[in-house]
Coordinates of C-alpha atoms in Angstrom, one line a residue:
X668 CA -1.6 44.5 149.5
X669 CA -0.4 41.2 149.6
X670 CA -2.2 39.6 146.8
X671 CA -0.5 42.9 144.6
X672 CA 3.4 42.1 146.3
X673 CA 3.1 38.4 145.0
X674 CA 1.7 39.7 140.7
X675 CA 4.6 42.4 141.0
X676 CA 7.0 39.5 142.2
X677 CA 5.9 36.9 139.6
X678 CA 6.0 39.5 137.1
X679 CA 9.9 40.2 137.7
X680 CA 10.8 37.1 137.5
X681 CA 8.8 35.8 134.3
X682 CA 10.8 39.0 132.8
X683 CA 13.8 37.7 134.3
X684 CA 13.7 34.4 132.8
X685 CA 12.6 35.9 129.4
X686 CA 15.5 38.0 129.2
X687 CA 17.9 35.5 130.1
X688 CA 16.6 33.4 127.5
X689 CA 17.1 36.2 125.3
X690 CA 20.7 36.5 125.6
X691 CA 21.1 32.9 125.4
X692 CA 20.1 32.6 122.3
X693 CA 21.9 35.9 121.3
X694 CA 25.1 33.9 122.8
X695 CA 24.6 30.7 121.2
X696 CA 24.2 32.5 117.5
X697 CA 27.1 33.9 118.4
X698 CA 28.8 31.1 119.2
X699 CA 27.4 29.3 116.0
X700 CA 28.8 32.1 114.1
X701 CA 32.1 32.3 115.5
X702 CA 31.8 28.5 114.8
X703 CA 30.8 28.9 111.4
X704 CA 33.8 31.5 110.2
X705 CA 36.5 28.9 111.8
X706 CA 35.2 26.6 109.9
X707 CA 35.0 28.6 106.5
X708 CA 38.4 29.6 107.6
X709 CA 39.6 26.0 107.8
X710 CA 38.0 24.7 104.5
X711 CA 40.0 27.8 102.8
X712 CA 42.9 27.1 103.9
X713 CA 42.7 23.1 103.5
X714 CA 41.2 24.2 99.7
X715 CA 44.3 26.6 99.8
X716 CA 46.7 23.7 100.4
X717 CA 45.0 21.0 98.1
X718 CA 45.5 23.2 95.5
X719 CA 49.1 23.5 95.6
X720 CA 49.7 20.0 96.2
X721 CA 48.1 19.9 92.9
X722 CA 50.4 21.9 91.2
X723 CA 53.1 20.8 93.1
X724 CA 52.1 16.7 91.4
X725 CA 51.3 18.6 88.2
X726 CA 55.2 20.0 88.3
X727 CA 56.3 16.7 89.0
X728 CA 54.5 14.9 86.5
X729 CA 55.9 17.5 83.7
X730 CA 59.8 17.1 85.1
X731 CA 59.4 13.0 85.4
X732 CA 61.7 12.3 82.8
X733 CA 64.1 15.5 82.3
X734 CA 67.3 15.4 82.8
X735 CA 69.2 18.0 84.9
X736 CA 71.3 20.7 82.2
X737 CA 74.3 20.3 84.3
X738 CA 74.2 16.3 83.8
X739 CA 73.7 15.0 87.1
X740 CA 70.9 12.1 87.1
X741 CA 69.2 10.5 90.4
X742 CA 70.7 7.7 91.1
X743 CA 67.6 6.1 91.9
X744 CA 66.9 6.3 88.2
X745 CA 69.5 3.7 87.4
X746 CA 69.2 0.3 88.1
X747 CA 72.0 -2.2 88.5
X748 CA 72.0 -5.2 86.4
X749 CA 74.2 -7.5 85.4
X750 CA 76.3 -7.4 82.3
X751 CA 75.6 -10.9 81.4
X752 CA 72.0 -10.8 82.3
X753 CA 70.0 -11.7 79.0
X754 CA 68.0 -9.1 77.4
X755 CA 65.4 -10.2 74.6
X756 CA 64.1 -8.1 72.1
X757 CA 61.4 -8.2 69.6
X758 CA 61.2 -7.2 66.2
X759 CA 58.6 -4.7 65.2
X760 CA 59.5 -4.4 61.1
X761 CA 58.1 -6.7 58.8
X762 CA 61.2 -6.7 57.3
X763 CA 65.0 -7.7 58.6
X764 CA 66.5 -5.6 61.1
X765 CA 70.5 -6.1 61.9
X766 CA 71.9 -4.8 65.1
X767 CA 75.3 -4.3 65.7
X768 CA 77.5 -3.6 68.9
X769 CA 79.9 -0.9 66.8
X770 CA 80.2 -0.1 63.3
X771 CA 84.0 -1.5 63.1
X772 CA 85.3 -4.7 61.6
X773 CA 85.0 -6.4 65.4
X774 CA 81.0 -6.0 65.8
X775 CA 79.2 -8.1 67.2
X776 CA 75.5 -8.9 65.0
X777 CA 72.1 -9.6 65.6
X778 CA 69.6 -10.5 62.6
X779 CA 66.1 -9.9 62.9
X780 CA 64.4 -11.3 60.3
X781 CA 60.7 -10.7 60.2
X782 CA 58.0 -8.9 62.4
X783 CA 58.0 -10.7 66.3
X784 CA 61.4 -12.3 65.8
X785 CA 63.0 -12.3 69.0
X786 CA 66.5 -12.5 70.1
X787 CA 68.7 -12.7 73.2
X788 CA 71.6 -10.0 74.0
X789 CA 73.5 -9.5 77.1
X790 CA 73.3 -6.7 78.6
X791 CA 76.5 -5.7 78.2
X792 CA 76.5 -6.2 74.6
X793 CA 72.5 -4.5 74.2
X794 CA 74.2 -1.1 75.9
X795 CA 76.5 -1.3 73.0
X796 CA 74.2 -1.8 69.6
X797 CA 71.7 1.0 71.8
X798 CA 74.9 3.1 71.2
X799 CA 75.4 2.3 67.9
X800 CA 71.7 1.6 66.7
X801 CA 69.7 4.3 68.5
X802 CA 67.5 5.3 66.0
X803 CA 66.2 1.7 65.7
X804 CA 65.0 1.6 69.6
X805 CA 63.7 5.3 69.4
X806 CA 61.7 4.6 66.7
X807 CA 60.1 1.0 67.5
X808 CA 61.7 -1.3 65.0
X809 CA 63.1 -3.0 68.0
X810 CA 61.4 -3.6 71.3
X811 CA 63.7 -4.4 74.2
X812 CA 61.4 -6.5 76.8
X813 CA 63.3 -5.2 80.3
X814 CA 61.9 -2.2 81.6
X815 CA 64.9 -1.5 83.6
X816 CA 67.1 -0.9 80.6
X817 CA 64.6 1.1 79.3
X818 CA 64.8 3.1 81.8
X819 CA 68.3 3.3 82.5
X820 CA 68.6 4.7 78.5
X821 CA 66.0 7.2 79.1
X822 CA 63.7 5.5 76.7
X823 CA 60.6 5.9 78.6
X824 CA 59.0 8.8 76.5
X825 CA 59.7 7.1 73.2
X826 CA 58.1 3.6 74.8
X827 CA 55.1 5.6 75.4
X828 CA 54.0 5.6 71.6
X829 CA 55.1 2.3 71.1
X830 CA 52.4 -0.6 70.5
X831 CA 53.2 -4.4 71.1
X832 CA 53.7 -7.4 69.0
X833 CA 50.1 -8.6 70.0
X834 CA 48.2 -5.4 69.4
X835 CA 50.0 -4.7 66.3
X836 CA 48.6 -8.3 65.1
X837 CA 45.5 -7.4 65.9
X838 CA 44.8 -4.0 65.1
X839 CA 41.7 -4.7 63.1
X840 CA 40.1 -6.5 66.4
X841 CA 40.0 -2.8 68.2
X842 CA 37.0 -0.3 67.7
X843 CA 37.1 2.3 65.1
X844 CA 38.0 5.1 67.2
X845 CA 40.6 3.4 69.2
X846 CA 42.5 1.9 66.3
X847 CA 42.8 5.6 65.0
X848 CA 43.8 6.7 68.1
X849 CA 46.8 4.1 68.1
X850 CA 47.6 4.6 65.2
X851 CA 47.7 8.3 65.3
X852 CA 49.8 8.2 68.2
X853 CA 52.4 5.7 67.7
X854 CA 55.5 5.6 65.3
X855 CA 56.2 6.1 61.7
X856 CA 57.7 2.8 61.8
X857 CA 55.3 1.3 63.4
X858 CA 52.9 2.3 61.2
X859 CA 55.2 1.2 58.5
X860 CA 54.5 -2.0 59.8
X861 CA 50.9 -2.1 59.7
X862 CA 50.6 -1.0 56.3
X863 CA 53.0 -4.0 55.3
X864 CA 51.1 -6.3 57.5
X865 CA 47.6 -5.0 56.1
X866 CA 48.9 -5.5 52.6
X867 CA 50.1 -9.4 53.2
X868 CA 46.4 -10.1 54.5
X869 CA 45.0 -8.2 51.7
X870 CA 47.0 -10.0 49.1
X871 CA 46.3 -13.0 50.9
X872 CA 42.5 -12.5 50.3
X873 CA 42.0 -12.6 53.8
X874 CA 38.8 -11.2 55.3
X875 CA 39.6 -7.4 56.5
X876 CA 37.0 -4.6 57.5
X877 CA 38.0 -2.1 54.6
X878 CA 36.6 0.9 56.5
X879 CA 39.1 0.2 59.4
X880 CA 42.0 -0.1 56.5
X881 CA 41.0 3.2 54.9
X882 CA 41.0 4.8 58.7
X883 CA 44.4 3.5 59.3
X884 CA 46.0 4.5 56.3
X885 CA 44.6 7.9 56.8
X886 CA 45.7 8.3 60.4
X887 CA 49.4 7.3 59.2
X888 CA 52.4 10.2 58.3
X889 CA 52.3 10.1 55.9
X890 CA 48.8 8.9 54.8
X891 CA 48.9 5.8 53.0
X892 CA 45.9 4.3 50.2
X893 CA 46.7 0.3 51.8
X894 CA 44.3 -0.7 49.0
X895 CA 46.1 0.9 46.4
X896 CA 49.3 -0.1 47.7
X897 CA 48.3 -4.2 48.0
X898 CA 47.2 -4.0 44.5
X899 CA 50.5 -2.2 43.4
X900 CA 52.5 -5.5 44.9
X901 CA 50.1 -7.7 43.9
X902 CA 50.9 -6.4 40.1
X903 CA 54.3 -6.3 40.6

């Protein structure tokens, strides 16, 4: 009788132990799956967020440079400089370029003569031929070297598609795909340029990669045979 007390007791508690067991593993997938749906629940949300912070940069990125329909500006946009501060500006035409503060008889002037001629304006007096001469800065036939009056005249956009002195030069130094790219993208009057300055090397039987002339011409608006047009001066 004793021997059988002491199976039946070890028996109970080896089912005991098993069954506890049991529900601690039932509890800890539990807890590992309560665990797992917080966390899905926090990536979601974080996702959730990231997402319209996205949009929200997207929005800002679009509305950088408009201006408000009622006229009001940030101020931060604006940055104070002084009237007499010197401004220089470069010429991007091959040909002469005059600015002017107004367009009456007490004007000041400012002659450009060639492609990379640089002068130096006031600021005072450069607000004044920007007033009078827009359509020059717009379009690239002048470049003003100060980015803060650039961007106190909302120029930025235009400046985008501009190309410098330097690169303009050396527009046959770029791959193929780039130079059409450039081109493509920037000004008429810039590519005006480039055609004139293509044609003077041409003329001037310097070496130039003719398939990179006949992309160029192409890319321009409106497309442009450079050969054709070198030879036609050259004649003439």
């Amino acid at each position: 009788m004793a021997g059988r007390s002491k199976t039946n007791t070890t028996s109970a508690s080896t089912t005991k132990n098993t069954t506890a067991k049991v529900e601690k593993t039932v509890s800890s997938e539990s807890d590992l799956k309560k665990e797992n749906d917080l966390l899905k629940k926090q990536m979601e949300e974080l996702m959730k967020k990231m997402s319209e912070l996205e949009k929200s940069q997207e929005e800002d990125k679009t509305n950088n440079f408009k201006i408000a329909d009622d006229g009001n500006t940030d101020e931060d946009d604006f940055v104070d400089i002084n009237p007499l501060k010197p401004i220089k500006v470069i010429s991007l035409s091959d040909g002469g370029v005059n600015l002017k503060t107004s367009n009456d008889g007490s004007a000041k002037k400012f002659r450009l003569d060639k492609f990379g001629h640089t002068a130096t304006i006031t600021y005072s007096d450069l607000q004044d031929v920007i007033a009078t001469c827009r359509p020059f800065i717009e379009d690239g036939t002048v470049y003003i070297c100060d980015k803060d009056v650039v961007r106190n005249n909302y120029l930025q956009e235009h400046y985008k598609h501009f190309l410098s002195v330097s690169t303009i030069s050396n527009i046959l130094s770029f791959p193929l795909d780039q130079i059409v790219e450039m081109v493509t993208n920037t000004t008429p009057a810039i590519q005006e340029t480039i055609i004139s300055l293509l044609v003077k090397k041409i003329n001037n039987n310097e070496y130039v990669d003719m398939n990179k002339v006949d992309a160029i011409g192409k890319a321009c608006t409106p497309k442009c045979d450079i050969t054709a047009l070198a030879l036609q001066k050259r004649e003439g």
